mmCIF file of C-alpha atoms in Angstrom:
data_model
loop_
_atom_site.group_PDB
_atom_site.id
_atom_site.type_symbol
_atom_site.label_atom_id
_atom_site.label_comp_id
_atom_site.label_asym_id
_atom_site.label_seq_id
_atom_site.Cartn_x
_atom_site.Cartn_y
_atom_site.Cartn_z
ATOM 1 C CA UNK A 1 0.000 0.000 0.000
ATOM 2 C CA UNK A 2 0.898 3.671 0.182
ATOM 3 C CA UNK A 3 1.230 6.638 -2.175
ATOM 4 C CA UNK A 4 4.384 5.562 -4.040
ATOM 5 C CA UNK A 5 3.563 3.953 -7.364
ATOM 6 C CA UNK A 6 7.128 2.834 -8.048
ATOM 7 C CA UNK A 7 6.444 -0.462 -6.317
ATOM 8 C CA UNK A 8 3.610 -1.163 -8.775
ATOM 9 C CA UNK A 9 5.861 -0.247 -11.698
ATOM 10 C CA UNK A 10 8.401 -2.741 -10.387
ATOM 11 C CA UNK A 11 5.702 -5.394 -9.953
ATOM 12 C CA UNK A 12 4.646 -4.891 -13.571
ATOM 13 C CA UNK A 13 8.236 -5.463 -14.676
ATOM 14 C CA UNK A 14 8.371 -8.704 -12.705
ATOM 15 C CA UNK A 15 5.123 -9.838 -14.301
ATOM 16 C CA UNK A 16 6.354 -9.208 -17.827
ATOM 17 C CA UNK A 17 9.631 -10.966 -17.060
ATOM 18 C CA UNK A 18 7.658 -14.063 -16.083
ATOM 19 C CA UNK A 19 8.355 -14.085 -12.359
ATOM 20 C CA UNK A 20 4.784 -13.593 -11.077
ATOM 21 C CA UNK A 21 1.617 -14.814 -12.833
ATOM 22 C CA UNK A 22 -0.687 -13.142 -10.288
ATOM 23 C CA UNK A 23 -0.311 -9.736 -8.659
ATOM 24 C CA UNK A 24 -2.071 -8.695 -5.442
ATOM 25 C CA UNK A 25 -2.024 -4.921 -4.920
ATOM 26 C CA UNK A 26 -3.070 -4.397 -1.322
ATOM 27 C CA UNK A 27 -4.413 -1.428 0.598
ATOM 28 C CA UNK A 28 -7.415 0.793 1.283
ATOM 29 C CA UNK A 29 -5.956 3.921 2.883
ATOM 30 C CA UNK A 30 -3.701 4.827 5.795
ATOM 31 C CA UNK A 31 -5.107 4.127 9.232
ATOM 32 C CA UNK A 32 -4.285 7.776 9.997
ATOM 33 C CA UNK A 33 -6.654 9.064 7.281
ATOM 34 C CA UNK A 34 -10.379 8.491 6.656
ATOM 35 C CA UNK A 35 -9.853 8.261 2.886
ATOM 36 C CA UNK A 36 -7.052 7.603 0.420
ATOM 37 C CA UNK A 37 -5.205 10.874 -0.154
ATOM 38 C CA UNK A 38 -3.850 9.945 -3.564
ATOM 39 C CA UNK A 39 -0.517 9.371 -5.219
ATOM 40 C CA UNK A 40 2.749 10.984 -4.194
ATOM 41 C CA UNK A 41 4.779 9.529 -7.032
ATOM 42 C CA UNK A 42 5.398 9.135 -9.917
ATOM 43 C CA UNK A 43 4.543 12.695 -10.851
ATOM 44 C CA UNK A 44 2.133 11.727 -13.675
ATOM 45 C CA UNK A 45 -0.275 10.156 -11.178
ATOM 46 C CA UNK A 46 -0.540 13.121 -8.836
ATOM 47 C CA UNK A 47 -3.957 14.719 -8.841
ATOM 48 C CA UNK A 48 -5.717 11.639 -10.201
ATOM 49 C CA UNK A 49 -8.442 10.228 -7.998
ATOM 50 C CA UNK A 50 -8.355 6.632 -6.814
ATOM 51 C CA UNK A 51 -10.777 5.153 -4.251
ATOM 52 C CA UNK A 52 -8.082 3.027 -2.602
ATOM 53 C CA UNK A 53 -4.373 2.291 -2.681
ATOM 54 C CA UNK A 54 -5.153 -1.008 -4.381
ATOM 55 C CA UNK A 55 -7.000 0.824 -7.157
ATOM 56 C CA UNK A 56 -4.045 3.177 -7.615
ATOM 57 C CA UNK A 57 -1.638 0.266 -7.991
ATOM 58 C CA UNK A 58 -4.061 -1.655 -10.205
ATOM 59 C CA UNK A 59 -4.327 1.320 -12.551
ATOM 60 C CA UNK A 60 -0.552 1.446 -12.897
ATOM 61 C CA UNK A 61 -0.334 -2.295 -13.501
ATOM 62 C CA UNK A 62 -2.976 -2.208 -16.245
ATOM 63 C CA UNK A 63 -1.404 0.870 -17.856
ATOM 64 C CA UNK A 64 1.819 -1.130 -17.987
ATOM 65 C CA UNK A 65 0.112 -3.983 -19.799
ATOM 66 C CA UNK A 66 -0.795 -6.382 -16.995
ATOM 67 C CA UNK A 67 -4.179 -7.981 -17.853
ATOM 68 C CA UNK A 68 -6.982 -7.325 -15.369
ATOM 69 C CA UNK A 69 -7.478 -11.071 -14.857
ATOM 70 C CA UNK A 70 -3.952 -11.319 -13.472
ATOM 71 C CA UNK A 71 -4.609 -8.648 -10.839
ATOM 72 C CA UNK A 72 -6.313 -9.512 -7.533
ATOM 73 C CA UNK A 73 -6.870 -6.256 -5.601
ATOM 74 C CA UNK A 74 -7.187 -6.296 -1.825
ATOM 75 C CA UNK A 75 -9.018 -3.123 -0.748
ATOM 76 C CA UNK A 76 -9.443 -3.371 3.042
ATOM 77 C CA UNK A 77 -6.016 -2.970 4.649
ATOM 78 C CA UNK A 78 -5.151 0.257 6.472
ATOM 79 C CA UNK A 79 -1.655 -0.657 7.723
ATOM 80 C CA UNK A 80 1.074 -3.135 6.884
ATOM 81 C CA UNK A 81 -0.022 -6.009 9.084
ATOM 82 C CA UNK A 82 -3.533 -5.741 7.677
ATOM 83 C CA UNK A 83 -2.007 -5.933 4.194
ATOM 84 C CA UNK A 84 -0.704 -9.355 5.157
ATOM 85 C CA UNK A 85 -3.895 -10.427 6.962
ATOM 86 C CA UNK A 86 -6.287 -9.488 4.161
ATOM 87 C CA UNK A 87 -3.972 -10.806 1.472
ATOM 88 C CA UNK A 88 -3.988 -14.163 3.258
ATOM 89 C CA UNK A 89 -7.764 -14.074 3.557
ATOM 90 C CA UNK A 90 -8.018 -13.329 -0.159
ATOM 91 C CA UNK A 91 -5.733 -16.156 -1.245
ATOM 92 C CA UNK A 92 -7.478 -18.591 1.093
ATOM 93 C CA UNK A 93 -10.915 -17.551 -0.212
ATOM 94 C CA UNK A 94 -9.715 -18.204 -3.762
ATOM 95 C CA UNK A 95 -8.236 -21.555 -2.800
ATOM 96 C CA UNK A 96 -4.715 -20.492 -3.768
ATOM 97 C CA UNK A 97 -1.661 -22.229 -2.331
ATOM 98 C CA UNK A 98 1.279 -19.842 -2.461
ATOM 99 C CA UNK A 99 4.572 -21.708 -2.448
ATOM 100 C CA UNK A 100 6.782 -18.796 -3.524
ATOM 101 C CA UNK A 101 5.898 -15.099 -3.468
ATOM 102 C CA UNK A 102 7.697 -11.929 -4.471
ATOM 103 C CA UNK A 103 7.080 -9.062 -2.069
ATOM 104 C CA UNK A 104 7.285 -5.740 -3.920
ATOM 105 C CA UNK A 105 7.616 -2.980 -1.340
ATOM 106 C CA UNK A 106 9.463 0.205 -0.482
ATOM 107 C CA UNK A 107 13.111 -0.541 0.247
ATOM 108 C CA UNK A 108 13.256 1.164 3.636
ATOM 109 C CA UNK A 109 10.054 -0.620 4.673
ATOM 110 C CA UNK A 110 11.100 -4.091 3.490
ATOM 111 C CA UNK A 111 12.194 -5.611 6.808
ATOM 112 C CA UNK A 112 8.889 -4.888 8.547
ATOM 113 C CA UNK A 113 6.789 -5.887 5.547
ATOM 114 C CA UNK A 114 8.629 -9.203 5.369
ATOM 115 C CA UNK A 115 8.148 -9.767 9.094
ATOM 116 C CA UNK A 116 4.371 -9.473 8.784
ATOM 117 C CA UNK A 117 4.001 -11.522 5.614
ATOM 118 C CA UNK A 118 6.171 -14.285 7.062
ATOM 119 C CA UNK A 119 3.790 -14.419 10.012
ATOM 120 C CA UNK A 120 0.738 -14.853 7.779
ATOM 121 C CA UNK A 121 2.382 -17.077 5.151
ATOM 122 C CA UNK A 122 4.709 -19.329 7.193
ATOM 123 C CA UNK A 123 4.640 -22.050 4.545
ATOM 124 C CA UNK A 124 5.584 -19.673 1.724
ATOM 125 C CA UNK A 125 9.051 -18.786 0.516
ATOM 126 C CA UNK A 126 8.914 -14.987 0.360
ATOM 127 C CA UNK A 127 11.482 -13.181 -1.775
ATOM 128 C CA UNK A 128 11.713 -9.448 -1.186
ATOM 129 C CA UNK A 129 12.065 -7.294 -4.316
ATOM 130 C CA UNK A 130 12.423 -3.790 -2.860
ATOM 131 C CA UNK A 131 12.095 -0.532 -4.747
ATOM 132 C CA UNK A 132 13.769 2.717 -3.782
ATOM 133 C CA UNK A 133 11.171 5.395 -3.006
ATOM 134 C CA UNK A 134 11.348 8.895 -1.527
ATOM 135 C CA UNK A 135 15.057 8.905 -2.306
ATOM 136 C CA UNK A 136 15.810 6.515 0.571
ATOM 137 C CA UNK A 137 18.766 4.316 -0.393
ATOM 138 C CA UNK A 138 20.851 2.118 1.829
ATOM 139 C CA UNK A 139 24.006 3.807 0.534
ATOM 140 C CA UNK A 140 23.117 7.304 1.782
ATOM 141 C CA UNK A 141 19.930 7.220 3.920
ATOM 142 C CA UNK A 142 21.954 8.563 6.840
ATOM 143 C CA UNK A 143 22.789 11.779 4.994
ATOM 144 C CA UNK A 144 19.534 13.676 5.575
ATOM 145 C CA UNK A 145 17.491 14.259 8.755
ATOM 146 C CA UNK A 146 14.208 13.218 7.111
ATOM 147 C CA UNK A 147 15.498 9.904 5.796
ATOM 148 C CA UNK A 148 17.303 9.188 9.064
ATOM 149 C CA UNK A 149 13.998 9.618 10.907
ATOM 150 C CA UNK A 150 12.073 7.382 8.476
ATOM 151 C CA UNK A 151 14.600 4.547 8.454
ATOM 152 C CA UNK A 152 15.194 4.487 12.209
ATOM 153 C CA UNK A 153 11.453 4.718 12.817
ATOM 154 C CA UNK A 154 11.115 1.554 10.758
ATOM 155 C CA UNK A 155 13.715 -0.140 12.943
ATOM 156 C CA UNK A 156 11.749 0.835 16.040
ATOM 157 C CA UNK A 157 8.471 -0.355 14.523
ATOM 158 C CA UNK A 158 9.892 -3.796 13.802
ATOM 159 C CA UNK A 159 9.958 -4.303 17.551
ATOM 160 C CA UNK A 160 7.283 -2.047 19.014
ATOM 161 C CA UNK A 161 4.520 -2.629 16.459
ATOM 162 C CA UNK A 162 5.000 -6.366 16.178
ATOM 163 C CA UNK A 163 4.959 -6.626 19.968
ATOM 164 C CA UNK A 164 1.549 -4.919 20.102
ATOM 165 C CA UNK A 165 0.217 -6.777 17.071
ATOM 166 C CA UNK A 166 0.913 -10.163 18.645
ATOM 167 C CA UNK A 167 -1.317 -9.134 21.564
ATOM 168 C CA UNK A 168 -4.041 -7.456 19.519
ATOM 169 C CA UNK A 169 -4.248 -10.047 16.746
ATOM 170 C CA UNK A 170 -3.324 -13.347 18.456
ATOM 171 C CA UNK A 171 -5.018 -15.604 15.909
ATOM 172 C CA UNK A 172 -3.604 -14.235 12.627
ATOM 173 C CA UNK A 173 -0.119 -13.849 14.087
ATOM 174 C CA UNK A 174 1.491 -17.227 13.507
ATOM 175 C CA UNK A 175 4.819 -17.524 15.361
ATOM 176 C CA UNK A 176 7.531 -18.488 12.902
ATOM 177 C CA UNK A 177 11.301 -18.758 12.936
ATOM 178 C CA UNK A 178 12.570 -15.757 11.039
ATOM 179 C CA UNK A 179 15.643 -16.276 8.903
ATOM 180 C CA UNK A 180 17.526 -14.278 6.273
ATOM 181 C CA UNK A 181 15.621 -14.395 3.017
ATOM 182 C CA UNK A 182 18.628 -14.092 0.778
ATOM 183 C CA UNK A 183 22.134 -15.363 0.612
ATOM 184 C CA UNK A 184 24.644 -15.226 -2.190
ATOM 185 C CA UNK A 185 24.149 -18.902 -2.918
ATOM 186 C CA UNK A 186 20.343 -18.825 -2.958
ATOM 187 C CA UNK A 187 20.212 -19.969 -6.563
ATOM 188 C CA UNK A 188 22.209 -23.083 -5.699
ATOM 189 C CA UNK A 189 20.040 -23.860 -2.670
ATOM 190 C CA UNK A 190 16.664 -23.130 -4.264
ATOM 191 C CA UNK A 191 17.332 -23.605 -7.971
ATOM 192 C CA UNK A 192 16.244 -27.224 -8.299
ATOM 193 C CA UNK A 193 12.962 -26.758 -6.446
ATOM 194 C CA UNK A 194 12.134 -23.581 -8.360
ATOM 195 C CA UNK A 195 12.965 -25.132 -11.709
ATOM 196 C CA UNK A 196 10.746 -28.138 -11.023
ATOM 197 C CA UNK A 197 7.864 -25.932 -9.938
ATOM 198 C CA UNK A 198 8.117 -23.213 -12.574
ATOM 199 C CA UNK A 199 10.087 -24.784 -15.445
ATOM 200 C CA UNK A 200 12.595 -21.979 -15.694
ATOM 201 C CA UNK A 201 15.594 -20.543 -13.863
ATOM 202 C CA UNK A 202 16.131 -17.061 -12.478
ATOM 203 C CA UNK A 203 18.788 -15.225 -14.469
ATOM 204 C CA UNK A 204 21.742 -14.282 -12.225
ATOM 205 C CA UNK A 205 21.049 -10.599 -12.879
ATOM 206 C CA UNK A 206 17.687 -10.851 -11.104
ATOM 207 C CA UNK A 207 19.309 -11.470 -7.734
ATOM 208 C CA UNK A 208 22.487 -9.485 -8.236
ATOM 209 C CA UNK A 209 20.801 -6.353 -9.577
ATOM 210 C CA UNK A 210 17.160 -6.301 -8.560
ATOM 211 C CA UNK A 211 16.936 -8.135 -5.253
ATOM 212 C CA UNK A 212 20.215 -7.857 -3.430
ATOM 213 C CA UNK A 213 20.676 -4.138 -4.006
#
């Protein structure tokens, strides 16, 4: 969810490259607002009206050539953990078994997003495919007061929010053993299983350029 359409642009690229046959844009509006306030970026989408975050992302996906039948919008979530909860409810309602998923999210928000989706999809291998938004890069996030605040707030939320969520949502929160999602030899460890399931291999550039950076 959110106002940054770059993550939908990235998801469209992944779709066209054959990595994801179904896309689930998730989000209604921020829990801090009564309605969706609209897009922040890219510039061409500012001022356009969208009822929800999911509709904003869906519009981008379809403009980039993703067929509507390959898009499954989730329009209820108002914060990240709800994104995971309602996405799980949607896939369960459709009878979908998700063995491997690509999580397209803002780079600085990736750790917390992964934490929540791992809790709701403990049986799924989740590969994070982050996108730089708001100019927040791991190489220089510490160079500006605003980006310092946003990144370190995310670090705090990984502990404080998840602590409260476990108490407030005891049933959806499935305790799982968290582990690093990526390693440099992930293709060797996962390649055979992926190839059997999907009949193709990831090109090395996918991990070296898109995922690990």
